[in-house]
């Protein structure tokens, strides 16, 4: 019997801790959900607020500071926050893609730089970054070694070198001026890359499965042939339309009748980007509204497990714009979430994501309500 799209939706929500908030330590929660997209500093905090009972943002501050959770460029050539013990295999699996995205880019080669230039500088840069370094310090090191400023060389190295972003302060640990340090974790050898890819795929399926080869490729930007080799021998299930889906033994697979509570997901929440077929969570007619052409992924309303609209902070609460009917129960759940979110943001950044407000002038009309008015105690 084929799995329905709704049952796949419930599997995703269960594995992503979105069916109920769970009382987990922050590092374990990050391990459970696989990876939190983190190019916007606030998003991992809001992602965990949606998933954990009694989440204290200071716990994520501490996990970043202790490097129990690390922030680095990984899947989709994008910043992610991941469980530290997962980082060596994830980085090793992604290195060919990360290198290729920069070392063969015309912006790099057009500066007269070669692959050998990057490889020759890499050990010097990692030694220099044994303690945290600012971007300007990294670029000065390159200038001293080469005798000329080469900003594109740092642009490439910061993408594929085993570097972590180090907290610099601010409401969400990371400010606009980055600080970087070489990983303290093992750097795995090239010959272990196949096993690293298998580990990445298993971690993905534990957090997002069951899923197809195309889904894994979309999440990671690994080639389909590489993914097919990595899923060989894993359990298979039949998905909608006869699709072949892969899974790990014991993966959560609740029934489609399981109720899903409303949530206010952050920008770039991983559940919105983890699949080739994003209709698992995003109705097809809403995809272009919440995932903008330039790649921005707006904060979304999740109602009955599916995206129903977008939200943003405004004076007096959370402005929710619904693009499909929600019903009284859905609005009541969103009101409760908004009250809690206003309280959560109050001590950190009440106007989070303010620089993305221009998108609201480009959205179609929907049902708009201001929720969570006033600060909850």
Tab-separated table of C-alpha atoms in Angstrom:
chain	number	residue	atom	x	y	z
A	1	UNK	CA	0.000	0.000	0.000
A	2	UNK	CA	1.455	3.348	-1.062
A	3	UNK	CA	2.069	6.059	1.491
A	4	UNK	CA	-0.131	9.094	0.953
A	5	UNK	CA	1.262	12.609	0.830
A	6	UNK	CA	-0.573	13.382	4.059
A	7	UNK	CA	1.102	10.473	5.844
A	8	UNK	CA	4.474	11.674	4.577
A	9	UNK	CA	3.594	15.095	5.952
A	10	UNK	CA	2.943	13.577	9.373
A	11	UNK	CA	6.212	11.629	9.211
A	12	UNK	CA	8.099	14.858	8.539
A	13	UNK	CA	6.370	16.683	11.380
A	14	UNK	CA	7.022	13.831	13.815
A	15	UNK	CA	10.709	13.577	12.966
A	16	UNK	CA	11.089	17.353	13.006
A	17	UNK	CA	9.523	17.647	16.504
A	18	UNK	CA	6.592	19.621	15.099
A	19	UNK	CA	3.764	17.388	16.307
A	20	UNK	CA	4.510	18.315	19.914
A	21	UNK	CA	7.197	20.305	21.692
A	22	UNK	CA	9.602	17.913	23.393
A	23	UNK	CA	11.749	18.419	26.542
A	24	UNK	CA	15.171	17.796	24.987
A	25	UNK	CA	18.593	19.372	25.564
A	26	UNK	CA	19.528	21.703	22.715
A	27	UNK	CA	22.382	19.595	21.257
A	28	UNK	CA	20.193	16.485	21.207
A	29	UNK	CA	17.348	18.413	19.569
A	30	UNK	CA	19.671	19.674	16.842
A	31	UNK	CA	20.897	16.123	16.301
A	32	UNK	CA	17.319	14.859	16.044
A	33	UNK	CA	16.252	17.384	13.408
A	34	UNK	CA	19.417	16.908	11.344
A	35	UNK	CA	20.346	20.491	10.541
A	36	UNK	CA	18.947	23.990	11.023
A	37	UNK	CA	19.452	26.402	8.164
A	38	UNK	CA	21.244	29.355	9.709
A	39	UNK	CA	22.185	32.101	7.261
A	40	UNK	CA	19.782	34.346	9.197
A	41	UNK	CA	21.095	34.308	12.755
A	42	UNK	CA	17.668	34.262	14.429
A	43	UNK	CA	16.314	31.276	12.532
A	44	UNK	CA	17.883	28.402	14.530
A	45	UNK	CA	16.519	30.011	17.709
A	46	UNK	CA	13.007	30.288	16.315
A	47	UNK	CA	13.242	26.804	14.849
A	48	UNK	CA	14.001	25.353	18.288
A	49	UNK	CA	11.360	27.535	19.955
A	50	UNK	CA	8.832	25.815	17.669
A	51	UNK	CA	10.120	22.358	18.612
A	52	UNK	CA	11.192	22.296	22.263
A	53	UNK	CA	9.201	22.535	25.477
A	54	UNK	CA	10.403	25.416	27.620
A	55	UNK	CA	13.134	26.389	25.162
A	56	UNK	CA	15.532	28.943	26.660
A	57	UNK	CA	17.549	30.765	23.980
A	58	UNK	CA	20.437	30.992	26.430
A	59	UNK	CA	20.823	27.225	26.021
A	60	UNK	CA	21.518	27.644	22.312
A	61	UNK	CA	23.869	30.551	23.077
A	62	UNK	CA	25.783	28.191	25.352
A	63	UNK	CA	25.774	25.334	22.840
A	64	UNK	CA	27.239	27.622	20.161
A	65	UNK	CA	29.831	29.030	22.582
A	66	UNK	CA	30.920	25.533	23.656
A	67	UNK	CA	30.822	24.316	20.036
A	68	UNK	CA	28.394	21.533	20.951
A	69	UNK	CA	26.363	22.933	18.060
A	70	UNK	CA	28.437	24.372	15.223
A	71	UNK	CA	27.576	26.772	12.426
A	72	UNK	CA	29.254	26.197	9.070
A	73	UNK	CA	28.695	26.113	5.316
A	74	UNK	CA	27.402	22.651	4.438
A	75	UNK	CA	24.388	21.389	2.508
A	76	UNK	CA	23.195	23.457	-0.441
A	77	UNK	CA	26.327	25.598	0.039
A	78	UNK	CA	24.420	27.295	2.840
A	79	UNK	CA	25.065	27.997	6.502
A	80	UNK	CA	23.626	25.345	8.805
A	81	UNK	CA	23.715	24.751	12.537
A	82	UNK	CA	24.444	21.075	13.199
A	83	UNK	CA	25.245	18.766	16.090
A	84	UNK	CA	29.022	18.924	16.514
A	85	UNK	CA	29.603	15.161	16.274
A	86	UNK	CA	27.854	15.143	12.883
A	87	UNK	CA	30.018	17.902	11.430
A	88	UNK	CA	33.099	15.907	10.309
A	89	UNK	CA	31.081	13.494	8.171
A	90	UNK	CA	28.757	16.191	6.808
A	91	UNK	CA	31.697	18.393	5.828
A	92	UNK	CA	33.622	15.495	4.324
A	93	UNK	CA	30.585	14.460	2.270
A	94	UNK	CA	30.043	17.985	0.981
A	95	UNK	CA	33.667	19.035	0.275
A	96	UNK	CA	33.644	18.225	-3.476
A	97	UNK	CA	30.456	20.241	-3.977
A	98	UNK	CA	31.663	23.118	-1.813
A	99	UNK	CA	35.027	23.279	-3.617
A	100	UNK	CA	33.477	23.041	-7.052
A	101	UNK	CA	31.001	25.810	-6.328
A	102	UNK	CA	33.855	28.257	-5.788
A	103	UNK	CA	37.068	27.055	-7.412
A	104	UNK	CA	35.456	26.692	-10.847
A	105	UNK	CA	33.275	29.778	-10.582
A	106	UNK	CA	34.158	32.559	-13.052
A	107	UNK	CA	34.314	35.036	-10.192
A	108	UNK	CA	37.226	32.997	-8.820
A	109	UNK	CA	38.997	32.010	-12.030
A	110	UNK	CA	38.422	35.486	-13.455
A	111	UNK	CA	40.596	36.871	-10.656
A	112	UNK	CA	43.495	34.819	-12.023
A	113	UNK	CA	43.288	32.271	-9.210
A	114	UNK	CA	43.751	28.509	-9.527
A	115	UNK	CA	42.834	25.418	-7.534
A	116	UNK	CA	46.493	25.125	-6.550
A	117	UNK	CA	46.428	28.630	-5.053
A	118	UNK	CA	43.633	27.638	-2.685
A	119	UNK	CA	45.143	24.298	-1.756
A	120	UNK	CA	48.538	25.852	-1.058
A	121	UNK	CA	47.074	28.459	1.270
A	122	UNK	CA	44.638	26.169	3.105
A	123	UNK	CA	47.025	24.790	5.784
A	124	UNK	CA	48.341	28.271	6.558
A	125	UNK	CA	44.809	29.604	6.924
A	126	UNK	CA	43.757	26.760	9.229
A	127	UNK	CA	46.821	27.258	11.389
A	128	UNK	CA	46.118	30.984	11.599
A	129	UNK	CA	42.494	30.233	12.511
A	130	UNK	CA	43.380	28.057	15.485
A	131	UNK	CA	42.004	31.041	17.368
A	132	UNK	CA	38.980	32.997	16.083
A	133	UNK	CA	39.732	35.509	13.339
A	134	UNK	CA	37.716	38.273	11.710
A	135	UNK	CA	37.244	38.476	7.953
A	136	UNK	CA	39.712	41.369	7.730
A	137	UNK	CA	42.381	39.296	9.484
A	138	UNK	CA	41.853	36.407	7.066
A	139	UNK	CA	42.125	38.700	4.067
A	140	UNK	CA	45.275	40.282	5.493
A	141	UNK	CA	46.855	36.844	5.890
A	142	UNK	CA	46.138	36.151	2.221
A	143	UNK	CA	47.591	39.499	1.175
A	144	UNK	CA	50.767	38.824	3.143
A	145	UNK	CA	51.185	35.337	1.688
A	146	UNK	CA	50.483	36.324	-1.932
A	147	UNK	CA	51.772	39.886	-1.895
A	148	UNK	CA	48.464	41.181	-3.227
A	149	UNK	CA	44.898	41.443	-1.963
A	150	UNK	CA	42.797	38.526	-3.227
A	151	UNK	CA	39.290	38.743	-1.716
A	152	UNK	CA	38.026	35.962	-4.006
A	153	UNK	CA	40.489	33.545	-2.448
A	154	UNK	CA	38.964	34.121	0.990
A	155	UNK	CA	35.499	33.895	-0.599
A	156	UNK	CA	36.380	30.409	-1.817
A	157	UNK	CA	38.205	29.192	1.280
A	158	UNK	CA	35.534	30.290	3.735
A	159	UNK	CA	33.086	28.085	1.797
A	160	UNK	CA	34.955	24.783	1.698
A	161	UNK	CA	37.604	24.979	4.420
A	162	UNK	CA	36.716	23.241	7.712
A	163	UNK	CA	35.841	26.500	9.449
A	164	UNK	CA	33.177	27.268	12.015
A	165	UNK	CA	31.448	30.595	12.551
A	166	UNK	CA	32.197	31.744	16.085
A	167	UNK	CA	29.671	33.733	18.173
A	168	UNK	CA	30.282	37.471	18.206
A	169	UNK	CA	27.393	38.597	20.416
A	170	UNK	CA	24.106	40.299	19.633
A	171	UNK	CA	20.589	39.013	20.237
A	172	UNK	CA	21.156	35.781	18.280
A	173	UNK	CA	24.861	35.070	19.005
A	174	UNK	CA	26.060	36.009	15.516
A	175	UNK	CA	26.331	39.602	14.348
A	176	UNK	CA	26.871	41.035	10.851
A	177	UNK	CA	30.669	40.914	11.183
A	178	UNK	CA	31.666	37.295	11.183
A	179	UNK	CA	34.360	35.534	13.172
A	180	UNK	CA	35.843	32.225	12.001
A	181	UNK	CA	37.901	29.446	13.532
A	182	UNK	CA	39.266	26.145	12.302
A	183	UNK	CA	37.274	23.162	13.468
A	184	UNK	CA	38.495	21.335	16.555
A	185	UNK	CA	36.797	18.195	15.265
A	186	UNK	CA	38.489	15.490	13.157
A	187	UNK	CA	39.131	16.270	9.491
A	188	UNK	CA	38.270	13.022	7.720
A	189	UNK	CA	40.408	11.654	4.888
A	190	UNK	CA	39.248	11.646	1.274
A	191	UNK	CA	39.047	7.852	1.161
A	192	UNK	CA	36.282	7.905	3.800
A	193	UNK	CA	34.067	10.180	1.701
A	194	UNK	CA	31.754	7.403	0.518
A	195	UNK	CA	31.010	6.440	4.108
A	196	UNK	CA	30.539	10.135	4.974
A	197	UNK	CA	27.934	10.436	2.222
A	198	UNK	CA	26.157	7.369	3.568
A	199	UNK	CA	26.123	8.937	7.027
A	200	UNK	CA	24.738	12.205	5.638
A	201	UNK	CA	21.985	10.280	3.848
A	202	UNK	CA	21.116	8.267	6.953
A	203	UNK	CA	21.011	11.421	9.076
A	204	UNK	CA	18.785	13.063	6.475
A	205	UNK	CA	16.365	10.134	6.441
A	206	UNK	CA	16.222	9.987	10.236
A	207	UNK	CA	15.224	13.664	10.257
A	208	UNK	CA	13.152	13.981	7.067
A	209	UNK	CA	12.342	10.522	5.695
A	210	UNK	CA	10.891	8.595	4.035
A	211	UNK	CA	12.263	10.359	0.967
A	212	UNK	CA	13.352	9.852	-2.618
A	213	UNK	CA	16.765	10.122	-4.251
A	214	UNK	CA	15.603	13.454	-5.694
A	215	UNK	CA	14.668	14.672	-2.218
A	216	UNK	CA	18.098	13.844	-0.789
A	217	UNK	CA	19.797	15.459	-3.786
A	218	UNK	CA	17.697	18.614	-3.351
A	219	UNK	CA	18.491	18.836	0.364
A	220	UNK	CA	22.225	18.358	-0.081
A	221	UNK	CA	23.046	19.293	-3.700
A	222	UNK	CA	24.897	15.989	-3.988
A	223	UNK	CA	24.644	14.367	-7.409
A	224	UNK	CA	21.871	11.834	-7.938
A	225	UNK	CA	24.326	9.048	-8.783
A	226	UNK	CA	26.169	9.679	-5.513
A	227	UNK	CA	22.879	9.544	-3.597
A	228	UNK	CA	21.722	6.359	-5.357
A	229	UNK	CA	24.903	4.613	-4.305
A	230	UNK	CA	24.429	5.812	-0.720
A	231	UNK	CA	20.823	4.541	-0.401
A	232	UNK	CA	21.634	1.067	-1.709
A	233	UNK	CA	20.493	-1.506	0.819
A	234	UNK	CA	18.184	0.819	2.750
A	235	UNK	CA	14.505	0.054	3.313
A	236	UNK	CA	12.197	1.059	0.454
A	237	UNK	CA	8.583	2.165	0.562
A	238	UNK	CA	6.100	3.131	-2.123
A	239	UNK	CA	5.157	6.781	-2.181
A	240	UNK	CA	2.488	8.772	-4.014
A	241	UNK	CA	2.326	7.914	-7.715
A	242	UNK	CA	4.507	4.851	-7.185
A	243	UNK	CA	7.600	6.843	-6.192
A	244	UNK	CA	10.400	4.825	-4.599
A	245	UNK	CA	11.140	6.187	-1.132
A	246	UNK	CA	13.981	5.204	1.195
A	247	UNK	CA	14.014	5.097	4.963
A	248	UNK	CA	15.987	3.997	7.992
A	249	UNK	CA	14.767	1.142	10.204
A	250	UNK	CA	12.436	2.382	12.907
A	251	UNK	CA	11.790	5.775	11.328
A	252	UNK	CA	8.716	7.493	12.773
A	253	UNK	CA	5.683	7.007	10.519
A	254	UNK	CA	2.477	8.108	12.289
A	255	UNK	CA	-0.937	7.732	10.708
A	256	UNK	CA	-2.410	10.514	8.622
A	257	UNK	CA	-5.197	10.995	11.169
A	258	UNK	CA	-2.713	12.408	13.722
A	259	UNK	CA	-3.483	16.045	14.464
A	260	UNK	CA	-0.819	18.678	13.816
A	261	UNK	CA	-0.749	21.876	15.909
A	262	UNK	CA	-0.278	25.307	14.381
A	263	UNK	CA	3.229	26.721	14.331
A	264	UNK	CA	4.946	29.989	13.356
A	265	UNK	CA	7.988	28.748	11.462
A	266	UNK	CA	11.092	30.922	11.013
A	267	UNK	CA	12.632	32.056	7.758
A	268	UNK	CA	14.315	29.187	5.915
A	269	UNK	CA	12.917	26.518	8.208
A	270	UNK	CA	14.411	23.236	7.028
A	271	UNK	CA	11.067	21.491	6.514
A	272	UNK	CA	10.312	23.953	3.713
A	273	UNK	CA	13.527	23.181	1.819
A	274	UNK	CA	14.274	19.520	2.497
A	275	UNK	CA	12.431	17.994	-0.461
A	276	UNK	CA	12.349	18.067	-4.231
A	277	UNK	CA	8.565	17.691	-3.979
A	278	UNK	CA	7.816	20.460	-1.524
A	279	UNK	CA	4.081	19.801	-1.636
A	280	UNK	CA	4.729	17.521	1.335
A	281	UNK	CA	4.513	20.711	3.423
A	282	UNK	CA	3.848	23.620	1.020
A	283	UNK	CA	0.667	23.617	-1.116
A	284	UNK	CA	1.836	24.080	-4.730
A	285	UNK	CA	-0.081	27.332	-5.211
A	286	UNK	CA	1.744	28.892	-2.227
A	287	UNK	CA	5.279	27.814	-3.082
A	288	UNK	CA	6.218	30.920	-5.066
A	289	UNK	CA	4.704	33.142	-2.386
A	290	UNK	CA	6.777	31.833	0.515
A	291	UNK	CA	9.954	30.925	-1.423
A	292	UNK	CA	10.884	34.055	-3.320
A	293	UNK	CA	12.699	34.038	-6.650
A	294	UNK	CA	15.971	35.187	-5.048
A	295	UNK	CA	15.835	32.315	-2.536
A	296	UNK	CA	14.442	34.160	0.488
A	297	UNK	CA	12.068	31.878	2.396
A	298	UNK	CA	9.544	33.879	4.402
A	299	UNK	CA	8.387	33.097	7.954
A	300	UNK	CA	5.353	30.867	7.524
A	301	UNK	CA	2.113	29.911	9.210
A	302	UNK	CA	1.832	26.146	9.572
A	303	UNK	CA	-1.777	25.024	10.061
A	304	UNK	CA	-2.779	21.347	10.134
A	305	UNK	CA	0.759	20.553	9.038
A	306	UNK	CA	0.772	22.674	5.870
A	307	UNK	CA	1.880	26.189	5.034
A	308	UNK	CA	-1.145	28.498	5.066
A	309	UNK	CA	0.469	31.926	4.883
A	310	UNK	CA	3.213	34.139	6.278
A	311	UNK	CA	3.894	36.165	9.412
A	312	UNK	CA	5.986	39.115	10.557
A	313	UNK	CA	6.330	41.116	13.761
A	314	UNK	CA	4.498	44.450	13.816
A	315	UNK	CA	3.784	47.020	16.472
A	316	UNK	CA	1.474	45.313	18.931
A	317	UNK	CA	1.961	41.694	17.936
A	318	UNK	CA	2.415	39.273	15.053
A	319	UNK	CA	0.808	40.066	11.706
A	320	UNK	CA	-0.431	36.835	10.117
A	321	UNK	CA	-1.479	36.773	6.457
A	322	UNK	CA	-3.375	33.654	5.392
A	323	UNK	CA	-3.613	32.717	1.710
A	324	UNK	CA	-6.062	29.859	2.278
A	325	UNK	CA	-8.976	29.415	4.691
A	326	UNK	CA	-7.821	28.544	8.196
A	327	UNK	CA	-11.004	28.321	10.230
A	328	UNK	CA	-11.718	29.349	13.791
A	329	UNK	CA	-9.692	26.541	15.352
A	330	UNK	CA	-6.639	27.349	13.246
A	331	UNK	CA	-6.803	31.038	14.118
A	332	UNK	CA	-7.216	30.214	17.807
A	333	UNK	CA	-4.092	28.026	17.718
A	334	UNK	CA	-2.142	30.725	15.885
A	335	UNK	CA	-3.252	33.287	18.479
A	336	UNK	CA	-1.798	31.149	21.267
A	337	UNK	CA	1.440	30.668	19.336
A	338	UNK	CA	1.675	34.389	18.583
A	339	UNK	CA	1.290	35.333	22.250
A	340	UNK	CA	4.101	32.973	23.155
A	341	UNK	CA	6.258	34.226	20.279
A	342	UNK	CA	5.821	37.883	21.269
A	343	UNK	CA	7.009	36.976	24.764
A	344	UNK	CA	9.934	34.981	23.356
A	345	UNK	CA	11.081	37.809	21.086
A	346	UNK	CA	10.648	40.514	23.706
A	347	UNK	CA	13.943	39.947	25.449
A	348	UNK	CA	15.938	39.421	22.264
A	349	UNK	CA	14.693	41.137	19.114
A	350	UNK	CA	10.986	42.068	18.930
A	351	UNK	CA	11.340	43.210	15.299
A	352	UNK	CA	13.145	40.108	14.039
A	353	UNK	CA	13.493	39.826	10.228
A	354	UNK	CA	12.755	43.535	9.843
A	355	UNK	CA	15.032	43.835	6.782
A	356	UNK	CA	12.790	41.481	4.818
A	357	UNK	CA	9.616	43.571	5.266
A	358	UNK	CA	9.787	44.743	1.626
A	359	UNK	CA	8.387	41.377	0.515
A	360	UNK	CA	4.995	42.117	2.046
A	361	UNK	CA	4.340	44.800	-0.580
A	362	UNK	CA	4.780	42.136	-3.270
A	363	UNK	CA	2.424	39.533	-1.816
A	364	UNK	CA	-1.188	39.047	-2.950
A	365	UNK	CA	-4.056	39.930	-0.684
A	366	UNK	CA	-4.976	37.487	2.026
A	367	UNK	CA	-6.802	37.417	5.320
A	368	UNK	CA	-4.708	39.560	7.662
A	369	UNK	CA	-4.915	39.506	11.440
A	370	UNK	CA	-2.678	40.904	14.153
A	371	UNK	CA	-2.257	38.197	16.756
A	372	UNK	CA	-0.708	38.015	20.192
A	373	UNK	CA	-1.418	41.675	20.987
A	374	UNK	CA	0.474	42.809	24.066
A	375	UNK	CA	3.361	41.050	25.733
A	376	UNK	CA	2.624	37.805	27.477
A	377	UNK	CA	4.139	37.472	30.955
